[in-house]
Short mmCIF file of the C-alpha atoms (twelve columns), coordinates in Angstrom:
data_MODEL
# 
_entry.id   MODEL 
# 
loop_
_atom_site.group_PDB 
_atom_site.id 
_atom_site.type_symbol 
_atom_site.label_atom_id 
_atom_site.label_alt_id 
_atom_site.label_comp_id 
_atom_site.label_asym_id 
_atom_site.label_seq_id 
_atom_site.Cartn_x 
_atom_site.Cartn_y 
_atom_site.Cartn_z 
_atom_site.pdbx_PDB_model_num 
ATOM 1   C CA . MET A 1   153.305 115.600 86.986  1 
ATOM 2   C CA . LEU A 2   150.525 113.009 86.636  1 
ATOM 3   C CA . ARG A 3   147.769 113.479 89.170  1 
ATOM 4   C CA . THR A 4   145.700 110.559 90.333  1 
ATOM 5   C CA . SER A 5   141.960 110.887 90.875  1 
ATOM 6   C CA . PRO A 6   140.666 111.138 94.446  1 
ATOM 7   C CA . VAL A 7   137.768 108.848 93.383  1 
ATOM 8   C CA . ARG A 8   138.128 105.107 93.960  1 
ATOM 9   C CA . ILE A 9   135.823 102.130 93.495  1 
ATOM 10  C CA . LEU A 10  135.165 100.941 97.034  1 
ATOM 11  C CA . ASP A 11  134.969 97.423  98.419  1 
ATOM 12  C CA . ASP A 12  134.193 95.914  101.797 1 
ATOM 13  C CA . ARG A 13  137.443 97.223  103.273 1 
ATOM 14  C CA . HIS A 14  135.725 100.630 103.242 1 
ATOM 15  C CA . LEU A 15  132.387 99.372  104.577 1 
ATOM 16  C CA . ASP A 16  132.500 100.907 108.060 1 
ATOM 17  C CA . ASP A 17  133.458 104.344 106.738 1 
ATOM 18  C CA . ALA A 18  130.801 104.197 104.010 1 
ATOM 19  C CA . ILE A 19  128.059 103.177 106.426 1 
ATOM 20  C CA . ALA A 20  129.063 106.022 108.754 1 
ATOM 21  C CA . ILE A 21  128.541 108.491 105.892 1 
ATOM 22  C CA . LEU A 22  125.215 106.924 104.900 1 
ATOM 23  C CA . ASP A 23  123.875 106.718 108.438 1 
ATOM 24  C CA . ALA A 24  124.671 110.389 109.093 1 
ATOM 25  C CA . ASP A 25  121.487 111.186 107.114 1 
ATOM 26  C CA . PRO A 26  119.481 107.955 107.183 1 
ATOM 27  C CA . VAL A 27  116.343 109.421 105.624 1 
ATOM 28  C CA . SER A 28  117.907 111.121 102.602 1 
ATOM 29  C CA . ASN A 29  120.302 108.214 102.032 1 
ATOM 30  C CA . VAL A 30  117.850 105.354 102.565 1 
ATOM 31  C CA . PHE A 31  117.900 104.166 98.922  1 
ATOM 32  C CA . VAL A 32  121.666 103.661 98.786  1 
ATOM 33  C CA . SER A 33  121.966 102.695 102.434 1 
ATOM 34  C CA . SER A 34  119.423 99.886  102.083 1 
ATOM 35  C CA . ARG A 35  121.547 98.236  99.421  1 
ATOM 36  C CA . VAL A 36  124.804 98.646  101.314 1 
ATOM 37  C CA . HIS A 37  123.373 97.338  104.590 1 
ATOM 38  C CA . ILE A 38  122.235 94.190  102.744 1 
ATOM 39  C CA . ALA A 39  125.017 93.584  100.216 1 
ATOM 40  C CA . GLY A 40  128.074 95.502  101.398 1 
ATOM 41  C CA . LEU A 41  130.306 97.263  98.883  1 
ATOM 42  C CA . ASP A 42  131.573 94.417  96.724  1 
ATOM 43  C CA . PRO A 43  130.353 95.370  93.218  1 
ATOM 44  C CA . GLY A 44  129.351 91.786  92.430  1 
ATOM 45  C CA . ARG A 45  127.005 91.572  95.405  1 
ATOM 46  C CA . LEU A 46  125.899 95.199  95.320  1 
ATOM 47  C CA . GLY A 47  125.024 95.039  91.626  1 
ATOM 48  C CA . ALA A 48  126.666 98.440  91.167  1 
ATOM 49  C CA . GLN A 49  129.881 100.276 91.856  1 
ATOM 50  C CA . MET A 50  130.257 102.503 94.880  1 
ATOM 51  C CA . TRP A 51  132.633 105.353 94.200  1 
ATOM 52  C CA . GLY A 52  134.377 106.984 97.113  1 
ATOM 53  C CA . TYR A 53  135.823 110.492 97.175  1 
ATOM 54  C CA . HIS A 54  138.839 110.915 99.445  1 
ATOM 55  C CA . ARG A 55  140.128 114.182 100.843 1 
ATOM 56  C CA . ASP A 56  143.341 114.261 102.904 1 
ATOM 57  C CA . GLY A 57  143.305 110.479 103.021 1 
ATOM 58  C CA . ARG A 58  139.769 110.315 104.440 1 
ATOM 59  C CA . LEU A 59  136.609 109.064 102.749 1 
ATOM 60  C CA . THR A 60  134.173 111.998 102.734 1 
ATOM 61  C CA . ALA A 61  131.607 111.324 99.959  1 
ATOM 62  C CA . LEU A 62  130.056 108.466 97.988  1 
ATOM 63  C CA . CYS A 63  128.388 107.976 94.642  1 
ATOM 64  C CA . TYR A 64  126.291 104.890 93.886  1 
ATOM 65  C CA . SER A 65  126.760 103.993 90.222  1 
ATOM 66  C CA . GLY A 66  124.235 101.447 89.012  1 
ATOM 67  C CA . ALA A 67  120.850 101.761 87.338  1 
ATOM 68  C CA . ASN A 68  120.783 105.107 89.142  1 
ATOM 69  C CA . LEU A 69  123.657 107.513 89.731  1 
ATOM 70  C CA . VAL A 70  123.238 108.765 93.310  1 
ATOM 71  C CA . PRO A 71  125.668 111.162 95.036  1 
ATOM 72  C CA . VAL A 72  125.864 110.978 98.843  1 
ATOM 73  C CA . ALA A 73  127.316 113.727 101.063 1 
ATOM 74  C CA . ALA A 74  128.974 115.220 97.973  1 
ATOM 75  C CA . ASP A 75  130.167 118.823 98.127  1 
ATOM 76  C CA . SER A 76  131.094 120.730 94.971  1 
ATOM 77  C CA . GLN A 77  134.587 119.230 94.740  1 
ATOM 78  C CA . ALA A 78  133.338 115.679 95.199  1 
ATOM 79  C CA . ALA A 79  130.544 116.211 92.665  1 
ATOM 80  C CA . ARG A 80  133.043 117.523 90.113  1 
ATOM 81  C CA . HIS A 81  135.229 114.455 90.481  1 
ATOM 82  C CA . PHE A 82  132.252 112.098 90.379  1 
ATOM 83  C CA . ALA A 83  131.178 113.784 87.134  1 
ATOM 84  C CA . ASP A 84  134.659 113.193 85.699  1 
ATOM 85  C CA . LYS A 85  134.395 109.518 86.612  1 
ATOM 86  C CA . ALA A 86  130.918 109.189 85.111  1 
ATOM 87  C CA . ARG A 87  131.967 110.962 81.918  1 
ATOM 88  C CA . SER A 88  135.035 108.751 81.484  1 
ATOM 89  C CA . GLN A 89  133.010 105.534 81.500  1 
ATOM 90  C CA . GLY A 90  129.973 106.772 79.558  1 
ATOM 91  C CA . ARG A 91  126.356 106.755 80.648  1 
ATOM 92  C CA . ARG A 92  125.306 103.473 82.237  1 
ATOM 93  C CA . CYS A 93  122.444 104.744 84.384  1 
ATOM 94  C CA . SER A 94  118.799 105.446 83.660  1 
ATOM 95  C CA . SER A 95  118.685 108.407 86.049  1 
ATOM 96  C CA . ILE A 96  120.694 110.756 88.244  1 
ATOM 97  C CA . VAL A 97  118.920 111.324 91.550  1 
ATOM 98  C CA . GLY A 98  119.771 112.869 94.897  1 
ATOM 99  C CA . PRO A 99  120.003 116.221 96.686  1 
ATOM 100 C CA . VAL A 100 119.564 119.205 94.396  1 
ATOM 101 C CA . ALA A 101 123.051 120.767 94.678  1 
ATOM 102 C CA . PRO A 102 125.240 117.758 93.755  1 
ATOM 103 C CA . VAL A 103 122.791 116.449 91.142  1 
ATOM 104 C CA . THR A 104 122.700 119.889 89.512  1 
ATOM 105 C CA . GLN A 105 126.492 119.972 89.398  1 
ATOM 106 C CA . LEU A 106 126.723 116.426 88.055  1 
ATOM 107 C CA . TRP A 107 124.169 117.137 85.351  1 
ATOM 108 C CA . ASN A 108 125.732 120.442 84.310  1 
ATOM 109 C CA . ALA A 109 129.056 118.644 83.829  1 
ATOM 110 C CA . LEU A 110 127.566 115.625 82.040  1 
ATOM 111 C CA . ARG A 111 124.947 117.359 79.889  1 
ATOM 112 C CA . PRO A 112 127.288 118.061 76.938  1 
ATOM 113 C CA . TYR A 113 128.273 114.384 76.778  1 
ATOM 114 C CA . TRP A 114 125.129 112.467 77.702  1 
ATOM 115 C CA . GLY A 115 122.597 114.195 75.475  1 
ATOM 116 C CA . SER A 116 119.020 115.199 76.150  1 
ATOM 117 C CA . PRO A 117 117.247 113.551 79.082  1 
ATOM 118 C CA . ARG A 118 113.703 112.237 78.885  1 
ATOM 119 C CA . ALA A 119 112.695 114.419 81.831  1 
ATOM 120 C CA . VAL A 120 114.210 116.611 84.543  1 
ATOM 121 C CA . ARG A 121 112.417 116.920 87.874  1 
ATOM 122 C CA . GLU A 122 114.167 119.905 89.403  1 
ATOM 123 C CA . ALA A 123 112.531 119.879 92.839  1 
ATOM 124 C CA . GLN A 124 111.261 116.800 94.640  1 
ATOM 125 C CA . PRO A 125 110.612 117.392 98.345  1 
ATOM 126 C CA . VAL A 126 111.810 114.581 100.617 1 
ATOM 127 C CA . MET A 127 109.223 114.081 103.352 1 
ATOM 128 C CA . SER A 128 109.478 112.057 106.532 1 
ATOM 129 C CA . THR A 129 107.868 111.242 109.872 1 
ATOM 130 C CA . THR A 130 108.674 109.293 113.011 1 
ATOM 131 C CA . SER A 131 105.223 109.737 114.568 1 
ATOM 132 C CA . PRO A 132 101.991 107.766 114.101 1 
ATOM 133 C CA . PRO A 133 99.622  109.411 111.616 1 
ATOM 134 C CA . PRO A 134 97.142  111.952 113.009 1 
ATOM 135 C CA . VAL A 135 94.343  110.537 110.815 1 
ATOM 136 C CA . ALA A 136 92.640  107.146 110.985 1 
ATOM 137 C CA . PRO A 137 94.233  104.333 108.962 1 
ATOM 138 C CA . ASP A 138 92.135  102.523 106.380 1 
ATOM 139 C CA . ASP A 139 91.476  99.129  107.965 1 
ATOM 140 C CA . ALA A 140 90.953  97.592  104.522 1 
ATOM 141 C CA . VAL A 141 94.563  98.268  103.504 1 
ATOM 142 C CA . ARG A 142 96.623  95.125  104.061 1 
ATOM 143 C CA . ARG A 143 99.830  93.403  103.101 1 
ATOM 144 C CA . VAL A 144 99.199  91.650  99.820  1 
ATOM 145 C CA . THR A 145 100.312 88.082  99.101  1 
ATOM 146 C CA . MET A 146 101.439 86.317  95.970  1 
ATOM 147 C CA . LYS A 147 97.815  85.220  95.494  1 
ATOM 148 C CA . ASP A 148 97.128  88.901  94.756  1 
ATOM 149 C CA . PHE A 149 99.960  89.275  92.229  1 
ATOM 150 C CA . ASP A 150 97.826  89.193  89.075  1 
ATOM 151 C CA . THR A 151 95.503  91.811  90.586  1 
ATOM 152 C CA . LEU A 152 98.248  94.077  91.902  1 
ATOM 153 C CA . TYR A 153 100.655 93.952  88.957  1 
ATOM 154 C CA . PRO A 154 98.511  95.943  86.452  1 
ATOM 155 C CA . ALA A 155 98.103  98.683  89.077  1 
ATOM 156 C CA . CYS A 156 101.886 98.782  89.548  1 
ATOM 157 C CA . VAL A 157 102.371 99.134  85.791  1 
ATOM 158 C CA . ALA A 158 99.742  101.902 85.638  1 
ATOM 159 C CA . MET A 159 101.388 103.798 88.508  1 
ATOM 160 C CA . PHE A 160 104.878 103.522 87.013  1 
ATOM 161 C CA . THR A 161 103.703 104.609 83.565  1 
ATOM 162 C CA . GLU A 162 101.762 107.562 84.967  1 
ATOM 163 C CA . GLU A 163 104.675 108.692 87.137  1 
ATOM 164 C CA . VAL A 164 107.688 108.048 84.908  1 
ATOM 165 C CA . GLY A 165 106.150 108.462 81.466  1 
ATOM 166 C CA . ILE A 166 107.125 105.065 80.051  1 
ATOM 167 C CA . SER A 167 105.932 101.548 80.762  1 
ATOM 168 C CA . PRO A 168 108.148 99.353  82.982  1 
ATOM 169 C CA . GLN A 169 107.434 96.591  80.472  1 
ATOM 170 C CA . THR A 170 109.393 98.365  77.741  1 
ATOM 171 C CA . GLY A 171 112.433 96.432  76.561  1 
ATOM 172 C CA . ASP A 172 112.229 93.084  78.342  1 
ATOM 173 C CA . GLY A 173 108.442 92.773  78.380  1 
ATOM 174 C CA . GLY A 174 108.331 93.423  82.103  1 
ATOM 175 C CA . VAL A 175 110.498 90.516  83.274  1 
ATOM 176 C CA . LEU A 176 112.593 92.593  85.689  1 
ATOM 177 C CA . TYR A 177 109.652 94.672  86.874  1 
ATOM 178 C CA . ARG A 178 107.533 91.594  87.574  1 
ATOM 179 C CA . ALA A 179 110.412 90.163  89.591  1 
ATOM 180 C CA . ARG A 180 110.715 93.381  91.608  1 
ATOM 181 C CA . VAL A 181 106.978 93.481  92.384  1 
ATOM 182 C CA . ALA A 182 107.088 89.821  93.433  1 
ATOM 183 C CA . GLU A 183 110.102 90.524  95.656  1 
ATOM 184 C CA . LEU A 184 108.263 93.338  97.441  1 
ATOM 185 C CA . ILE A 185 105.208 91.145  97.978  1 
ATOM 186 C CA . ARG A 186 107.244 88.230  99.339  1 
ATOM 187 C CA . SER A 187 109.118 90.537  101.704 1 
ATOM 188 C CA . GLY A 188 105.857 91.860  103.162 1 
ATOM 189 C CA . ARG A 189 106.408 95.378  101.842 1 
ATOM 190 C CA . ALA A 190 103.500 95.691  99.383  1 
ATOM 191 C CA . PHE A 191 100.190 97.097  100.659 1 
ATOM 192 C CA . ALA A 192 96.828  97.553  98.986  1 
ATOM 193 C CA . ARG A 193 93.104  97.951  99.379  1 
ATOM 194 C CA . ILE A 194 91.504  95.487  96.965  1 
ATOM 195 C CA . GLU A 195 87.758  95.480  96.337  1 
ATOM 196 C CA . GLY A 196 85.874  93.345  93.851  1 
ATOM 197 C CA . GLY A 197 89.053  92.105  92.241  1 
ATOM 198 C CA . ARG A 198 90.503  95.538  91.582  1 
ATOM 199 C CA . VAL A 199 93.056  97.700  93.387  1 
ATOM 200 C CA . VAL A 200 91.610  100.849 94.943  1 
ATOM 201 C CA . PHE A 201 94.816  102.028 96.675  1 
ATOM 202 C CA . LYS A 202 98.350  100.678 96.775  1 
ATOM 203 C CA . ALA A 203 101.838 101.542 97.978  1 
ATOM 204 C CA . GLU A 204 105.101 99.722  98.618  1 
ATOM 205 C CA . ILE A 205 108.070 100.081 100.931 1 
ATOM 206 C CA . GLY A 206 110.939 100.047 98.469  1 
ATOM 207 C CA . ALA A 207 114.013 100.591 100.661 1 
ATOM 208 C CA . VAL A 208 114.633 99.609  104.281 1 
ATOM 209 C CA . THR A 209 117.483 100.163 106.737 1 
ATOM 210 C CA . PRO A 210 117.596 99.801  110.527 1 
ATOM 211 C CA . TYR A 211 116.840 103.534 110.745 1 
ATOM 212 C CA . ALA A 212 114.387 104.403 107.960 1 
ATOM 213 C CA . CYS A 213 112.244 103.099 105.140 1 
ATOM 214 C CA . GLN A 214 111.009 104.691 101.921 1 
ATOM 215 C CA . VAL A 215 107.482 104.520 100.530 1 
ATOM 216 C CA . GLN A 216 107.115 104.284 96.771  1 
ATOM 217 C CA . GLY A 217 104.464 103.507 94.188  1 
ATOM 218 C CA . VAL A 218 101.589 105.339 95.875  1 
ATOM 219 C CA . TRP A 219 98.571  105.038 93.580  1 
ATOM 220 C CA . VAL A 220 94.793  105.367 93.700  1 
ATOM 221 C CA . ASN A 221 92.593  103.912 90.988  1 
ATOM 222 C CA . PRO A 222 91.622  106.877 88.759  1 
ATOM 223 C CA . GLU A 223 87.938  105.969 89.094  1 
ATOM 224 C CA . MET A 224 88.191  106.244 92.883  1 
ATOM 225 C CA . ARG A 225 90.195  109.449 93.279  1 
ATOM 226 C CA . GLY A 226 88.899  112.334 95.366  1 
ATOM 227 C CA . ARG A 227 87.343  110.030 97.978  1 
ATOM 228 C CA . ARG A 228 90.129  110.205 100.599 1 
ATOM 229 C CA . TYR A 229 91.430  106.713 99.856  1 
ATOM 230 C CA . ALA A 230 94.938  108.146 99.554  1 
ATOM 231 C CA . VAL A 231 94.887  109.871 102.958 1 
ATOM 232 C CA . HIS A 232 93.622  106.909 104.941 1 
ATOM 233 C CA . GLY A 233 95.526  104.394 102.835 1 
ATOM 234 C CA . MET A 234 98.784  106.217 103.425 1 
ATOM 235 C CA . ALA A 235 97.946  106.461 107.118 1 
ATOM 236 C CA . ALA A 236 97.632  102.662 107.176 1 
ATOM 237 C CA . VAL A 237 100.975 102.194 105.409 1 
ATOM 238 C CA . VAL A 238 102.810 104.706 107.607 1 
ATOM 239 C CA . ASP A 239 101.312 103.249 110.784 1 
ATOM 240 C CA . GLU A 240 102.274 99.682  109.867 1 
ATOM 241 C CA . ALA A 241 105.738 100.698 108.660 1 
ATOM 242 C CA . LEU A 242 106.519 102.518 111.904 1 
ATOM 243 C CA . ARG A 243 105.315 99.577  113.979 1 
ATOM 244 C CA . THR A 244 106.961 96.748  112.053 1 
ATOM 245 C CA . ILE A 245 109.595 97.982  109.583 1 
ATOM 246 C CA . ALA A 246 111.603 101.078 110.637 1 
ATOM 247 C CA . PRO A 247 111.500 104.020 113.084 1 
ATOM 248 C CA . ALA A 248 111.223 106.633 110.311 1 
ATOM 249 C CA . VAL A 249 109.094 106.630 107.157 1 
ATOM 250 C CA . SER A 250 110.039 108.746 104.158 1 
ATOM 251 C CA . LEU A 251 109.277 109.360 100.510 1 
ATOM 252 C CA . TYR A 252 109.971 111.958 97.844  1 
ATOM 253 C CA . VAL A 253 107.419 113.583 95.600  1 
ATOM 254 C CA . ASN A 254 107.357 116.004 92.677  1 
ATOM 255 C CA . ASP A 255 106.930 119.591 93.837  1 
ATOM 256 C CA . PHE A 256 104.194 120.180 91.249  1 
ATOM 257 C CA . ASN A 257 102.077 117.320 92.618  1 
ATOM 258 C CA . ALA A 258 100.109 119.481 95.044  1 
ATOM 259 C CA . PRO A 259 97.396  116.871 95.855  1 
ATOM 260 C CA . ALA A 260 99.989  114.257 96.818  1 
ATOM 261 C CA . ARG A 261 101.976 116.684 98.946  1 
ATOM 262 C CA . ALA A 262 98.794  117.740 100.743 1 
ATOM 263 C CA . THR A 263 97.928  114.091 101.372 1 
ATOM 264 C CA . TYR A 264 101.338 113.348 102.840 1 
ATOM 265 C CA . ARG A 265 101.182 116.413 105.081 1 
ATOM 266 C CA . ARG A 266 97.804  115.287 106.411 1 
ATOM 267 C CA . VAL A 267 99.364  111.922 107.276 1 
ATOM 268 C CA . GLY A 268 102.073 113.732 109.259 1 
ATOM 269 C CA . LEU A 269 105.021 113.781 106.876 1 
ATOM 270 C CA . HIS A 270 107.042 116.992 106.646 1 
ATOM 271 C CA . ASP A 271 109.754 118.262 104.306 1 
ATOM 272 C CA . VAL A 272 113.320 117.384 105.315 1 
ATOM 273 C CA . ASN A 273 115.282 117.778 102.058 1 
ATOM 274 C CA . THR A 274 114.826 118.368 98.326  1 
ATOM 275 C CA . PHE A 275 115.898 115.959 95.605  1 
ATOM 276 C CA . MET A 276 116.354 116.399 91.880  1 
ATOM 277 C CA . SER A 277 116.051 113.692 89.229  1 
ATOM 278 C CA . VAL A 278 117.380 113.587 85.672  1 
ATOM 279 C CA . MET A 279 115.769 110.685 83.774  1 
ATOM 280 C CA . PHE A 280 116.998 109.174 80.515  1 
# 
């Protein structure tokens, strides 16, 4: 007897059920949720497929399949079926990222077929806060404007290259990355301290929902590190985000990055989950 897969490509008919799953953990799911809240589930608007896992006729888990493969609320059965789906279509993503258990299961199933990754980050604490920072914000940190683009962009490239290990300008010369940085600036979600025409500290809010937002791209100029710019700069970003963007601020960080984790704890963020990333 032919068995059909419990995994389906979702569309807007499933939107309410999908949002209910995403909003059950708004901090951990903020990356995927931000896209769904804006674009819905139609693959053309979303720019990705959203896979849904059904059990007993009910949608219980999701997997965002775009530039990133991101499982949401996936138990072991759902993760196994999502891995089958991903294997059947071949690798289309540049990373698998999400909570440790489902990402581990996805990667174990896909490893024989997708080859060696560029890097595996096995433990990335997800940190969050809903309270104003207990340290003073840096008053010199501000929202940047498009007039600052040429100053900010090299710092964004330096941060990305340092963090990920490759330049975001590889392949298309930076066309897509420049567009993303410009989008963040125009949306009022790029922050920096700029002195003498150079960036001292910067960070962006990369994902936003009605319930949470996610900080990304935190960077201090190497020449200025060790002078507490990160602590007070992050305090400024968290304070402004809580007041004007979302009621919870989150981020995730590599477990081996002890200075960054200490900085975020001083700003009031605490661990709420642990992610894993497999990068190709």
